[in-house]
Coordinates of C-alpha atoms in Angstrom, one line a residue:
X660 CA -175.1 1.1 34.3
X661 CA -173.5 3.1 31.5
X662 CA -169.9 2.1 31.3
X663 CA -168.5 4.0 28.4
X664 CA -165.1 5.3 29.1
X665 CA -164.2 8.6 27.4
X666 CA -160.6 9.6 27.8
X667 CA -159.8 13.4 28.4
X668 CA -156.9 15.5 29.1
X669 CA -158.1 16.4 32.5
X670 CA -156.4 15.0 35.6
X671 CA -159.3 16.2 37.8
X672 CA -162.7 14.5 38.0
X673 CA -166.1 15.4 39.3
X674 CA -168.6 12.7 40.5
X675 CA -172.1 14.0 41.1
X676 CA -175.1 12.6 43.1
X677 CA -178.3 13.1 41.2
X678 CA -181.4 13.5 43.4
X679 CA -181.1 16.6 45.6
X680 CA -177.9 17.6 44.0
X681 CA -178.6 18.1 40.3
X682 CA -182.4 17.3 40.1
X683 CA -184.9 18.6 42.6
X684 CA -187.0 15.5 43.2
X685 CA -188.1 16.1 46.8
X686 CA -191.8 16.7 46.0
X687 CA -191.8 13.7 43.6
X688 CA -190.3 11.4 46.4
X689 CA -192.7 12.6 49.0
X690 CA -195.7 12.0 46.5
X691 CA -194.4 8.5 45.6
X692 CA -194.1 7.4 49.3
X693 CA -197.4 8.9 50.3
X694 CA -199.2 7.1 47.5
X695 CA -197.5 3.9 48.3
X696 CA -198.5 4.3 52.1
X697 CA -202.0 5.0 51.1
X698 CA -202.1 1.7 49.1
X699 CA -201.2 -0.1 52.2
X700 CA -203.4 1.8 54.5
X701 CA -200.6 3.6 56.4
X702 CA -200.1 7.0 57.6
X703 CA -198.5 8.7 54.6
X704 CA -196.7 11.5 56.6
X705 CA -195.3 8.9 59.1
X706 CA -194.1 6.6 56.4
X707 CA -192.3 9.5 54.6
X708 CA -190.5 10.5 57.7
X709 CA -189.1 6.9 57.9
X710 CA -188.3 6.7 54.3
X711 CA -186.2 9.9 54.5
X712 CA -183.9 8.1 56.9
X713 CA -183.6 4.6 55.6
X714 CA -183.4 2.5 52.4
X715 CA -186.8 1.2 51.0
X716 CA -186.2 -2.4 52.4
X717 CA -185.6 -0.9 55.8
X718 CA -188.6 1.3 55.4
X719 CA -190.8 -1.7 54.7
X720 CA -189.6 -3.6 57.7
X721 CA -190.2 -0.6 59.9
X722 CA -193.7 0.4 58.7
X723 CA -195.1 -2.6 57.3
X724 CA -193.2 -5.7 58.8
X725 CA -196.1 -8.1 58.1
X726 CA -195.9 -7.4 54.3
X727 CA -193.8 -9.2 51.7
X728 CA -190.8 -6.8 51.1
X729 CA -190.6 -8.0 47.5
X730 CA -194.2 -7.1 46.9
X731 CA -193.7 -3.7 48.6
X732 CA -190.6 -2.9 46.5
X733 CA -192.4 -3.9 43.3
X734 CA -195.3 -1.5 44.1
X735 CA -192.8 1.4 45.0
X736 CA -190.9 0.9 41.7
X737 CA -194.1 0.9 39.7
X738 CA -194.9 4.2 41.3
X739 CA -191.5 5.7 40.8
X740 CA -191.6 4.7 37.1
X741 CA -195.0 6.3 36.7
X742 CA -193.6 9.5 38.4
X743 CA -190.6 9.7 35.8
X744 CA -193.3 9.5 33.0
X745 CA -195.7 12.0 34.3
X746 CA -194.2 13.9 37.2
X747 CA -192.9 17.4 37.0
X748 CA -189.2 17.8 37.5
X749 CA -186.7 20.7 37.7
X750 CA -183.0 20.8 37.6
X751 CA -181.4 23.0 40.3
X752 CA -180.3 26.4 39.1
X753 CA -176.9 26.3 37.7
X754 CA -177.0 22.4 36.9
X755 CA -177.2 22.9 33.1
X756 CA -174.4 25.6 32.9
X757 CA -172.2 23.4 35.1
X758 CA -172.6 20.1 33.2
X759 CA -172.3 21.7 29.8
X760 CA -169.2 23.4 30.9
X761 CA -167.4 20.4 32.2
X762 CA -164.8 18.9 29.8
X763 CA -166.0 15.6 28.3
X764 CA -164.8 12.4 30.2
X765 CA -164.1 14.1 33.4
X766 CA -167.4 13.7 35.2
X767 CA -169.8 11.0 36.1
X768 CA -173.2 10.4 37.9
X769 CA -173.3 8.2 41.0
X770 CA -176.9 7.5 42.1
X771 CA -178.8 5.3 44.5
X772 CA -181.6 5.3 41.9
X773 CA -181.7 3.4 38.6
X774 CA -180.3 4.4 35.3
X775 CA -183.6 4.4 33.3
X776 CA -185.1 6.8 35.9
X777 CA -182.1 9.2 35.8
X778 CA -182.0 9.3 32.0
X779 CA -185.8 10.0 32.1
X780 CA -185.4 12.8 34.4
X781 CA -182.3 14.1 32.6
X782 CA -184.3 14.1 29.3
X783 CA -187.2 16.0 30.9
X784 CA -184.9 18.7 32.2
X785 CA -182.5 19.0 29.2
X786 CA -179.4 17.9 31.2
X787 CA -176.6 16.1 29.4
X788 CA -175.8 12.4 30.5
X789 CA -172.2 11.5 30.9
X790 CA -170.4 8.3 29.6
X791 CA -170.1 6.9 33.1
X792 CA -173.2 6.5 35.3
X793 CA -173.1 4.1 38.3
X794 CA -176.6 3.1 39.6
X795 CA -178.3 1.0 42.3
X796 CA -178.2 -2.0 39.9
X797 CA -174.4 -1.9 39.4
X798 CA -173.1 -2.4 43.0
X799 CA -173.8 -4.9 45.7
X800 CA -173.0 -2.2 48.2
X801 CA -174.6 1.1 47.8
X802 CA -174.0 4.5 49.8
X803 CA -172.6 4.9 52.3
X804 CA -170.2 2.4 51.3
X805 CA -167.4 3.8 49.2
X806 CA -168.0 1.2 46.4
X807 CA -170.2 3.3 44.1
X808 CA -167.7 6.2 44.0
X809 CA -164.6 4.0 43.7
X810 CA -166.2 2.2 40.8
X811 CA -167.1 5.5 39.0
X812 CA -163.4 6.7 39.5
X813 CA -162.3 3.4 38.0
X814 CA -164.5 3.7 35.0
X815 CA -163.2 7.2 34.4
X816 CA -159.5 6.1 34.8
X817 CA -159.1 8.4 37.8
X818 CA -157.4 8.1 41.1
X819 CA -159.7 8.7 44.2
X820 CA -157.5 11.6 45.2
X821 CA -158.1 13.3 42.0
X822 CA -161.9 13.2 42.3
X823 CA -164.3 15.8 43.7
X824 CA -167.7 14.4 45.0
X825 CA -170.8 16.7 44.9
X826 CA -173.4 15.5 47.4
X827 CA -176.3 16.7 49.6
X828 CA -177.1 13.7 51.8
X829 CA -175.1 12.3 54.8
X830 CA -175.0 8.7 53.3
X831 CA -173.4 10.2 50.0
X832 CA -170.9 12.3 51.9
X833 CA -169.8 9.4 54.0
X834 CA -169.5 7.3 50.7
X835 CA -167.2 9.9 49.1
X836 CA -165.1 10.3 52.2
X837 CA -164.7 6.6 52.7
X838 CA -163.5 6.5 49.0
X839 CA -160.8 8.9 49.8
X840 CA -162.1 11.7 47.8
X841 CA -162.7 15.5 48.3
X842 CA -166.4 16.1 49.2
X843 CA -168.3 19.3 48.7
X844 CA -171.9 19.7 49.9
X845 CA -174.6 21.6 48.1
X846 CA -178.2 22.5 48.5
X847 CA -178.4 22.2 52.4
X848 CA -178.9 25.2 54.8
X849 CA -176.0 23.8 57.1
X850 CA -173.0 21.7 56.2
X851 CA -173.4 17.9 56.4
X852 CA -170.8 16.4 58.7
X853 CA -167.5 15.7 57.0
X854 CA -167.8 17.8 53.9
X855 CA -164.6 19.7 53.0
X856 CA -166.7 22.8 51.7
X857 CA -170.2 23.7 51.9
X858 CA -172.5 25.7 49.5
X859 CA -176.0 26.7 50.3
X860 CA -176.9 26.1 46.7
X861 CA -175.5 24.4 43.6
X862 CA -175.5 27.8 41.8
X863 CA -173.0 29.0 44.5
X864 CA -170.7 26.1 43.8
X865 CA -170.7 26.3 39.9
X866 CA -167.6 28.6 39.5
X867 CA -165.5 26.5 42.0
X868 CA -166.5 23.1 40.5
X869 CA -165.6 24.3 37.2
X870 CA -162.3 25.7 38.4
X871 CA -161.5 22.3 40.2
X872 CA -161.4 20.5 36.9
X873 CA -158.8 22.9 35.5
X874 CA -156.7 23.2 38.6
X875 CA -157.4 26.8 39.1
X876 CA -159.5 26.8 42.3

């Protein structure tokens, strides 16, 4: 995890999820899981549907209970790392403008993925990486636990009530709400339960997110 703390004059902070929020990785995730399923002689479409709703270890238990979960996870990680090297990625419309427009030291990334993959995807899409990045290897409890977002706030020197969480997934929304933060949802056709505001796309949310950091929203 990146833990550099960069003080700023801002009293408002924005904490971003990554996949599905800033980076469009749906096709990549589907391809990785379907390739993994084929390796184990499983129905790719059925496995992917389970993977959408559960964490990897839970997916393995549901679709391949007779397999060693450590072996399954190793195989999945190998496929994900290869996808970062060779897959095609795109940032959501507005992501570059948004991240470049935020004051230094007032935003962070909070992801259920791993830092080296996030950095690889950001390098491929030209997005800037902040000084604080909380990844799956950093915390014992991932989303929907509030721990990841609370740790990011701590690293920024921010109070939870001064933080805005940008999410697209139910588990991330729950994590932000349990952390006592404002949560806005993006890139979903309908609002995720619990969000304080909903935007159909990240692009629509850009002016309001930027305004949040200056207190002019």
